[in-house]
Short mmCIF file of C-alpha atoms and ligand atoms in Angstrom, two decimals:
data_model
loop_
_atom_site.label_atom_id
_atom_site.label_comp_id
_atom_site.label_asym_id
_atom_site.label_seq_id
_atom_site.Cartn_x
_atom_site.Cartn_y
_atom_site.Cartn_z
CA MET D 1 135.58 48.85 149.26
CA ASP D 2 139.00 46.95 148.72
CA PHE D 3 138.93 42.97 148.36
CA ILE D 4 141.72 42.71 150.97
CA ASP D 5 142.30 46.16 152.81
CA LEU D 6 146.10 46.23 153.39
CA LYS D 7 146.07 50.19 154.20
CA SER D 8 144.02 49.78 157.08
CA GLN D 9 146.12 46.98 158.50
CA TYR D 10 149.15 49.28 157.83
CA GLN D 11 147.83 52.22 159.78
CA ALA D 12 146.82 49.96 162.73
CA SER D 13 150.32 48.80 163.08
CA ARG D 14 152.25 51.93 161.63
CA GLU D 15 154.42 52.67 164.35
CA LEU D 16 155.61 49.51 165.21
CA ILE D 17 156.23 48.56 161.30
CA ASN D 18 158.03 51.74 160.86
CA GLU D 19 160.33 51.48 163.97
CA ARG D 20 160.89 47.85 162.52
CA ILE D 21 162.06 48.79 159.23
CA GLN D 22 164.31 51.61 160.64
CA ARG D 23 165.87 49.48 162.79
CA VAL D 24 167.05 47.23 159.90
CA LEU D 25 167.95 50.18 157.79
CA ASP D 26 170.07 51.31 160.78
CA HIS D 27 171.87 47.82 161.34
CA GLY D 28 172.28 47.18 157.69
CA GLN D 29 172.12 43.35 157.67
CA TYR D 30 169.55 43.04 154.95
CA ILE D 31 170.37 39.22 154.23
CA MET D 32 169.93 37.01 157.53
CA GLY D 33 169.78 39.86 159.82
CA PRO D 34 168.82 39.18 163.49
CA GLU D 35 165.00 39.69 162.71
CA VAL D 36 165.47 36.31 160.50
CA ALA D 37 165.98 34.43 163.79
CA GLU D 38 163.81 36.45 165.81
CA LEU D 39 160.87 35.75 163.56
CA GLU D 40 161.67 32.09 163.29
CA ALA D 41 161.71 31.80 167.19
CA ALA D 42 158.41 33.59 167.49
CA LEU D 43 156.67 31.60 164.89
CA ALA D 44 158.13 28.14 166.09
CA SER D 45 156.91 29.41 169.51
CA TYR D 46 153.54 30.10 168.07
CA THR D 47 152.70 27.01 166.33
CA GLY D 48 154.35 24.73 168.40
CA ALA D 49 156.86 23.24 166.11
CA ARG D 50 160.47 22.63 167.18
CA HIS D 51 161.74 24.28 164.00
CA CYS D 52 160.67 27.41 161.76
CA ILE D 53 162.73 28.21 158.73
CA THR D 54 161.78 31.24 156.87
CA VAL D 55 161.96 31.21 152.99
CA ALA D 56 161.40 33.41 150.10
CA SER D 57 158.09 32.62 149.47
CA GLY D 58 155.13 30.01 149.99
CA THR D 59 156.03 28.39 146.75
CA GLU D 60 159.62 28.28 147.65
CA ALA D 61 158.74 26.67 151.11
CA LEU D 62 156.70 23.89 149.19
CA LEU D 63 159.73 23.43 147.02
CA ILE D 64 162.22 23.03 149.72
CA ALA D 65 160.00 20.82 151.67
CA LEU D 66 159.92 18.32 148.72
CA MET D 67 163.54 18.59 148.12
CA ALA D 68 164.31 17.87 151.68
CA LEU D 69 162.09 14.86 151.77
CA GLY D 70 164.04 13.77 148.54
CA VAL D 71 161.19 13.74 145.86
CA LYS D 72 162.87 13.06 142.67
CA PRO D 73 161.87 12.35 139.07
CA GLY D 74 159.39 9.19 138.97
CA ASP D 75 157.97 9.96 142.24
CA GLU D 76 154.39 10.70 142.92
CA VAL D 77 152.86 13.02 145.27
CA ILE D 78 149.29 13.32 146.27
CA THR D 79 147.52 16.27 146.29
CA THR D 80 144.13 18.36 145.55
CA PRO D 81 143.57 20.07 142.17
CA PHE D 82 141.55 22.49 144.03
CA THR D 83 144.29 25.05 144.92
CA PHE D 84 146.72 27.58 143.67
CA ILE D 85 148.96 26.54 141.00
CA ALA D 86 151.91 26.64 143.34
CA THR D 87 151.01 23.47 145.11
CA ALA D 88 151.27 21.23 141.96
CA GLU D 89 154.39 23.43 140.64
CA ALA D 90 156.74 22.16 143.12
CA ILE D 91 156.03 18.69 142.40
CA VAL D 92 156.29 19.06 138.94
CA LEU D 93 159.61 21.13 139.04
CA LEU D 94 161.05 18.10 140.96
CA GLY D 95 160.39 15.94 137.94
CA ALA D 96 157.59 13.94 140.00
CA THR D 97 154.03 13.64 139.14
CA PRO D 98 151.17 15.26 141.00
CA VAL D 99 148.46 12.45 141.50
CA PHE D 100 145.14 14.39 142.06
CA VAL D 101 142.56 13.21 144.70
CA ASP D 102 139.16 15.06 144.75
CA ILE D 103 138.00 17.58 147.36
CA ASP D 104 135.31 17.09 150.10
CA PRO D 105 132.17 18.89 148.99
CA VAL D 106 131.86 20.33 152.28
CA THR D 107 135.18 21.73 153.15
CA CYS D 108 136.68 21.99 149.55
CA ASN D 109 140.08 20.25 151.11
CA LEU D 110 141.36 16.82 149.79
CA ASP D 111 138.98 14.06 150.76
CA PRO D 112 140.97 11.57 152.79
CA GLY D 113 138.33 8.86 151.90
CA GLN D 114 139.73 8.78 148.30
CA ILE D 115 143.47 8.89 148.99
CA GLU D 116 144.49 5.11 149.63
CA ALA D 117 143.12 4.23 146.17
CA GLN D 118 145.68 6.32 144.51
CA ILE D 119 148.74 5.15 146.56
CA THR D 120 151.20 3.16 144.31
CA ALA D 121 154.95 1.80 144.97
CA ARG D 122 156.00 5.10 143.52
CA THR D 123 153.94 7.63 146.12
CA ARG D 124 156.54 9.81 148.17
CA ALA D 125 154.32 12.08 150.06
CA ILE D 126 150.68 13.57 150.63
CA LEU D 127 150.32 17.26 150.10
CA PRO D 128 147.15 18.31 151.30
CA VAL D 129 146.28 22.25 151.06
CA SER D 130 144.29 23.77 154.12
CA LEU D 131 142.35 25.86 151.76
CA TYR D 132 140.64 29.15 152.52
CA GLY D 133 142.20 29.15 155.78
CA GLN D 134 140.57 25.75 157.37
CA PRO D 135 143.18 22.84 158.14
CA ALA D 136 142.55 19.91 156.07
CA ASP D 137 141.52 16.30 157.51
CA MET D 138 145.19 16.06 158.72
CA ASP D 139 144.69 13.28 161.48
CA GLU D 140 143.38 10.95 158.81
CA ILE D 141 145.92 11.79 156.30
CA ASN D 142 148.59 11.31 158.65
CA ALA D 143 147.26 8.09 159.80
CA ILE D 144 147.13 6.90 155.99
CA ALA D 145 150.62 7.92 155.57
CA ALA D 146 151.90 6.33 158.36
CA ARG D 147 150.47 3.05 156.96
CA HIS D 148 152.24 3.40 153.86
CA GLY D 149 155.39 5.09 155.09
CA LEU D 150 154.70 8.38 153.39
CA ALA D 151 155.39 12.11 154.44
CA VAL D 152 152.74 14.63 154.64
CA VAL D 153 153.40 18.14 153.79
CA GLU D 154 150.39 20.73 154.58
CA ASP D 155 150.37 23.53 152.16
CA GLY D 156 149.21 25.93 154.88
CA ALA D 157 149.60 29.22 152.74
CA GLN D 158 146.12 30.21 153.67
CA SER D 159 145.80 28.85 157.03
CA PHE D 160 148.67 30.37 159.37
CA GLY D 161 146.97 30.73 162.63
CA ALA D 162 144.24 28.10 162.28
CA ASP D 163 143.40 25.84 164.97
CA TYR D 164 142.89 21.89 164.42
CA ARG D 165 142.05 19.63 167.41
CA GLY D 166 144.19 21.77 169.83
CA ARG D 167 147.12 22.33 167.37
CA LYS D 168 148.01 24.92 165.00
CA SER D 169 148.15 24.85 161.25
CA GLY D 170 151.97 24.29 160.26
CA ASN D 171 152.79 21.86 163.41
CA LEU D 172 149.99 19.02 162.06
CA SER D 173 152.44 16.96 159.90
CA THR D 174 155.75 15.91 159.01
CA ILE D 175 156.13 19.58 157.39
CA GLY D 176 154.00 22.65 157.31
CA CYS D 177 154.44 25.41 154.78
CA THR D 178 153.23 28.80 154.63
CA SER D 179 153.15 32.13 153.03
CA PHE D 180 153.64 35.81 153.93
CA PHE D 181 152.52 36.98 150.48
CA PRO D 182 150.76 40.61 151.34
CA SER D 183 147.23 39.42 151.15
CA LYS D 184 147.52 36.09 153.39
CA PRO D 185 146.39 36.12 156.76
CA LEU D 186 149.94 36.93 158.10
CA GLY D 187 151.31 39.05 155.29
CA CYS D 188 154.65 40.73 154.76
CA TYR D 189 155.18 43.62 152.24
CA GLY D 190 156.63 41.47 149.54
CA ASP D 191 157.27 37.87 149.11
CA GLY D 192 158.13 35.66 152.17
CA GLY D 193 157.23 32.14 153.69
CA ALA D 194 158.08 29.60 156.22
CA LEU D 195 158.61 25.94 156.83
CA PHE D 196 157.64 24.18 160.00
CA THR D 197 158.81 20.76 161.27
CA SER D 198 159.59 18.99 164.56
CA ASP D 199 162.25 16.79 162.70
CA ASP D 200 165.82 17.79 163.54
CA ASP D 201 167.18 16.19 160.43
CA LEU D 202 164.54 17.65 157.94
CA ALA D 203 165.09 21.18 159.59
CA ARG D 204 168.83 20.88 158.94
CA ALA D 205 168.38 19.99 155.52
CA MET D 206 165.90 22.42 154.83
CA ARG D 207 167.97 25.37 156.34
CA GLU D 208 170.96 24.12 153.99
CA ILE D 209 168.46 24.03 150.80
CA ARG D 210 167.43 27.42 151.61
CA VAL D 211 171.10 28.73 151.03
CA HIS D 212 172.34 26.90 148.15
CA GLY D 213 172.67 23.61 149.95
CA GLN D 214 175.58 24.84 151.99
CA SER D 215 176.43 23.31 155.08
CA ARG D 216 179.33 25.59 155.74
CA ARG D 217 180.47 28.66 153.74
CA TYR D 218 181.35 27.31 150.30
CA VAL D 219 180.84 23.82 151.28
CA HIS D 220 177.69 22.73 149.41
CA THR D 221 176.64 18.98 150.62
CA ARG D 222 173.37 19.02 148.61
CA VAL D 223 171.58 20.78 145.91
CA GLY D 224 169.81 23.72 147.18
CA VAL D 225 168.22 26.95 145.91
CA GLY D 226 168.59 30.73 146.74
CA GLY D 227 165.53 30.89 148.91
CA ARG D 228 166.10 33.02 151.93
CA MET D 229 163.44 35.39 153.43
CA ASP D 230 164.95 39.31 153.57
CA THR D 231 165.57 41.00 156.90
CA LEU D 232 163.25 43.63 156.15
CA GLN D 233 160.36 41.20 155.13
CA CYS D 234 160.95 39.33 158.43
CA ALA D 235 161.06 42.70 160.51
CA ILE D 236 157.55 43.62 159.00
CA VAL D 237 155.93 40.15 160.04
CA LEU D 238 157.40 40.54 163.65
CA ALA D 239 155.74 44.11 163.93
CA LYS D 240 152.47 42.74 162.73
CA LEU D 241 152.47 39.74 165.09
CA PRO D 242 151.10 41.58 168.37
CA LEU D 243 147.83 42.37 166.52
CA PHE D 244 147.65 38.79 164.76
CA ASP D 245 145.34 37.22 167.11
CA TRP D 246 143.04 40.11 167.51
CA GLU D 247 143.01 40.34 163.49
CA LEU D 248 142.13 36.61 163.37
CA ARG D 249 139.26 37.20 165.92
CA GLN D 250 138.02 40.15 163.42
CA ARG D 251 138.17 37.64 160.52
CA GLN D 252 135.72 35.16 162.41
CA ARG D 253 133.74 37.99 163.38
CA ALA D 254 133.47 39.03 159.45
CA ALA D 255 132.75 35.22 158.35
CA ALA D 256 129.98 34.74 161.27
CA THR D 257 128.49 38.25 160.10
CA TYR D 258 128.57 36.79 156.33
CA ALA D 259 127.29 33.32 157.41
CA ALA D 260 124.24 34.92 159.34
CA ARG D 261 123.20 36.67 156.51
CA LEU D 262 124.00 34.02 153.45
CA ASP D 263 123.47 30.76 155.03
CA GLY D 264 120.44 28.99 153.09
CA GLN D 265 120.54 31.72 150.43
CA VAL D 266 124.01 30.48 148.73
CA ALA D 267 126.19 27.44 149.30
CA LEU D 268 129.01 28.16 151.75
CA VAL D 269 132.04 26.37 152.88
CA GLY D 270 131.72 24.35 156.05
CA VAL D 271 134.07 24.57 158.72
CA ARG D 272 134.20 21.36 161.14
CA PRO D 273 133.73 21.90 164.70
CA ASP D 274 137.07 20.62 165.65
CA ARG D 275 139.08 23.28 164.00
CA SER D 276 138.88 26.84 162.91
CA SER D 277 139.27 28.86 159.77
CA VAL D 278 141.36 31.97 159.40
CA HIS D 279 139.14 32.95 156.33
CA ALA D 280 142.09 33.79 153.97
CA GLN D 281 138.92 33.98 151.54
CA TYR D 282 135.39 34.06 152.33
CA THR D 283 134.14 31.83 149.36
CA VAL D 284 130.45 31.09 148.66
CA ARG D 285 129.15 28.70 145.60
CA LEU D 286 126.67 30.04 143.14
CA GLU D 287 125.09 29.04 139.96
CA GLN D 288 125.64 31.86 137.30
CA ARG D 289 128.75 32.98 139.14
CA GLY D 290 129.38 35.15 136.01
CA ALA D 291 126.23 37.33 136.10
CA LEU D 292 126.58 37.82 139.85
CA GLN D 293 130.11 38.94 139.62
CA GLN D 294 129.11 41.21 136.98
CA ALA D 295 126.23 42.72 139.26
CA LEU D 296 128.67 43.28 142.30
CA GLN D 297 131.28 44.90 140.28
CA ALA D 298 128.45 47.25 139.40
CA ALA D 299 127.62 47.65 142.90
CA GLY D 300 131.31 48.57 143.50
CA ILE D 301 132.14 45.23 145.26
CA PRO D 302 135.17 43.24 144.25
CA THR D 303 135.06 39.70 144.08
CA ALA D 304 137.78 37.10 143.07
CA VAL D 305 137.54 33.16 141.88
CA HIS D 306 139.63 30.90 144.00
CA TYR D 307 139.99 29.19 141.50
CA PRO D 308 138.27 28.82 138.24
CA VAL D 309 140.41 25.83 136.48
CA PRO D 310 141.32 22.82 138.62
CA VAL D 311 145.16 22.22 138.16
CA HIS D 312 144.91 19.11 136.28
CA MET D 313 142.86 20.87 133.80
CA GLN D 314 145.43 23.59 133.26
CA PRO D 315 147.12 23.31 129.78
CA ALA D 316 150.73 22.90 131.19
CA TYR D 317 149.70 20.43 133.73
CA ALA D 318 146.99 18.13 132.17
CA SER D 319 149.61 15.64 130.54
CA LEU D 320 151.79 15.73 133.70
CA SER D 321 149.16 14.60 136.29
CA ALA D 322 147.68 11.52 137.23
CA GLY D 323 144.51 10.65 139.21
CA ALA D 324 140.82 10.43 139.13
CA GLY D 325 138.71 13.09 137.33
CA CYS D 326 137.90 14.89 140.42
CA PRO D 327 134.27 15.45 139.49
CA VAL D 328 133.66 17.68 142.64
CA ALA D 329 136.66 20.03 141.83
CA ARG D 330 135.59 20.60 138.46
CA ALA D 331 131.93 21.57 139.29
CA TYR D 332 133.04 23.90 142.09
CA ALA D 333 135.63 25.67 139.99
CA ASP D 334 132.59 27.12 137.89
CA GLU D 335 130.75 28.06 141.28
CA VAL D 336 133.07 29.55 143.48
CA MET D 337 133.33 33.37 144.15
CA SER D 338 135.39 34.95 147.09
CA LEU D 339 133.67 38.17 148.78
CA PRO D 340 135.86 40.94 150.03
CA MET D 341 137.42 39.63 153.55
CA GLY D 342 139.93 40.99 156.24
CA PRO D 343 140.06 42.18 159.91
CA TYR D 344 139.17 45.62 158.97
CA LEU D 345 136.24 45.05 156.98
CA THR D 346 133.26 46.67 158.66
CA ASP D 347 130.02 45.21 159.57
CA GLU D 348 128.54 47.72 157.48
CA ASP D 349 130.62 46.65 154.59
CA ILE D 350 129.67 43.31 154.82
CA HIS D 351 125.91 44.13 154.98
CA LYS D 352 126.38 46.13 151.75
CA VAL D 353 128.13 43.09 150.09
CA CYS D 354 125.30 40.72 151.43
CA ASP D 355 122.69 43.24 150.34
CA ALA D 356 124.03 43.47 146.67
CA LEU D 357 124.52 39.77 146.71
CA LEU D 358 121.41 38.52 147.62
CA HIS D 359 119.51 41.24 145.57
CA ALA D 360 121.54 39.83 142.54
CA VAL D 361 120.76 36.31 143.32
CA ALA D 362 117.04 37.08 143.60
CA ALA D 363 116.99 38.55 140.26
CA CYS D 364 118.98 35.84 138.58
CA ARG D 365 116.41 33.22 139.97
CA GLN D 366 113.54 35.49 138.70
CA GLU D 367 115.16 35.50 135.30
CA ALA D 368 115.72 31.82 135.32
CA ALA D 369 112.14 31.02 136.40
CA THR D 370 110.63 33.33 133.84
CA ALA D 371 112.91 32.02 130.66
C1 PLP U 1 149.40 31.76 148.20
C2 PLP U 1 149.63 30.40 147.97
C3 PLP U 1 150.82 29.59 147.68
C4 PLP U 1 152.03 30.48 147.22
O1 PLP U 1 152.73 31.29 148.09
P1 PLP U 1 153.52 32.45 147.56
O2 PLP U 1 154.01 33.12 148.73
O3 PLP U 1 152.83 33.44 146.50
O4 PLP U 1 154.53 31.81 146.84
C5 PLP U 1 150.77 28.26 147.59
N1 PLP U 1 149.81 27.63 148.06
C6 PLP U 1 148.68 27.92 148.23
C7 PLP U 1 147.37 27.33 148.64
C8 PLP U 1 148.37 29.74 148.19
O5 PLP U 1 147.01 30.29 148.42
#
């Protein structure tokens, strides 16, 4: 069993993907070829955002978003410590300070109730992450930001396709970022990412920053990066789009099957009724995670931990960050475990995972009771 089965996904869209790749090889415009603008138009329309700007990766999307907002040394950006390192990395690379606010124990997303206490005169932006595929509490966060004149950047690297109160992830705040890393819900076959905004000035700034801050050829109006997504990767995402909504339904099916088996036995991540999760990961919480991971591995079931150390506890980040101790994030980092997930995971596989997990959980409990 694969943790994420990319081979079946390729087989499902094989003809279209091959045809799209061949077309790029034939026209030879590997950088900024016609598929780039085609994908940007398709994704803008999918999310409802006025602008989509494809970029080299999700990490690059975060960096370019913060650069476009003018985040600079001495500024503070409020974010969650319970995320992939890239979220905070983009802040620190610009010389700004990540200010960590703890997560909501139900959703594992940034707790909006704890944000306002961390806002200072130096705060420039709030950077929530839509973790595991579920949008953060964006309206509450947007309202706080509006009261304090701050921008909101959604790290939607895991949540492309998710719905939130009738809108799509990516189109829920000043700027939305996503990633097309192969294992994300909408993946390419290398690195890729995208930015979304409905602000024309920010869109222009981000387009320029993506290409070395260039407003016209060899006219560099601002400092930028080499941050383009290549034509082949855009072609691959385009070829995967026709099946994407079906794949999201399959992810929901897999998540529902997991929940039906596991609810009440292990702690699950709650999905709020006003939004959907695209389940980039299906993550549960367990005491004795180490022993359970080993038991599953012995049964041939791969698992992963998203994420074992909160960002503010990472060696390179501890001295660069500010904010509260984030006790929920710290506790959860010791307990979370992600199970195999994806649109091509069969119900049979899910039952195999659940049988093995529940068996191992019972054995662990038995052992603890007799110890
Ligand atoms: C994957 C991921 C990123 C980075 O995306 P890349 O395309 O790998 O650079 C950033 N934030 C989160 C939450 C992610 O899961």
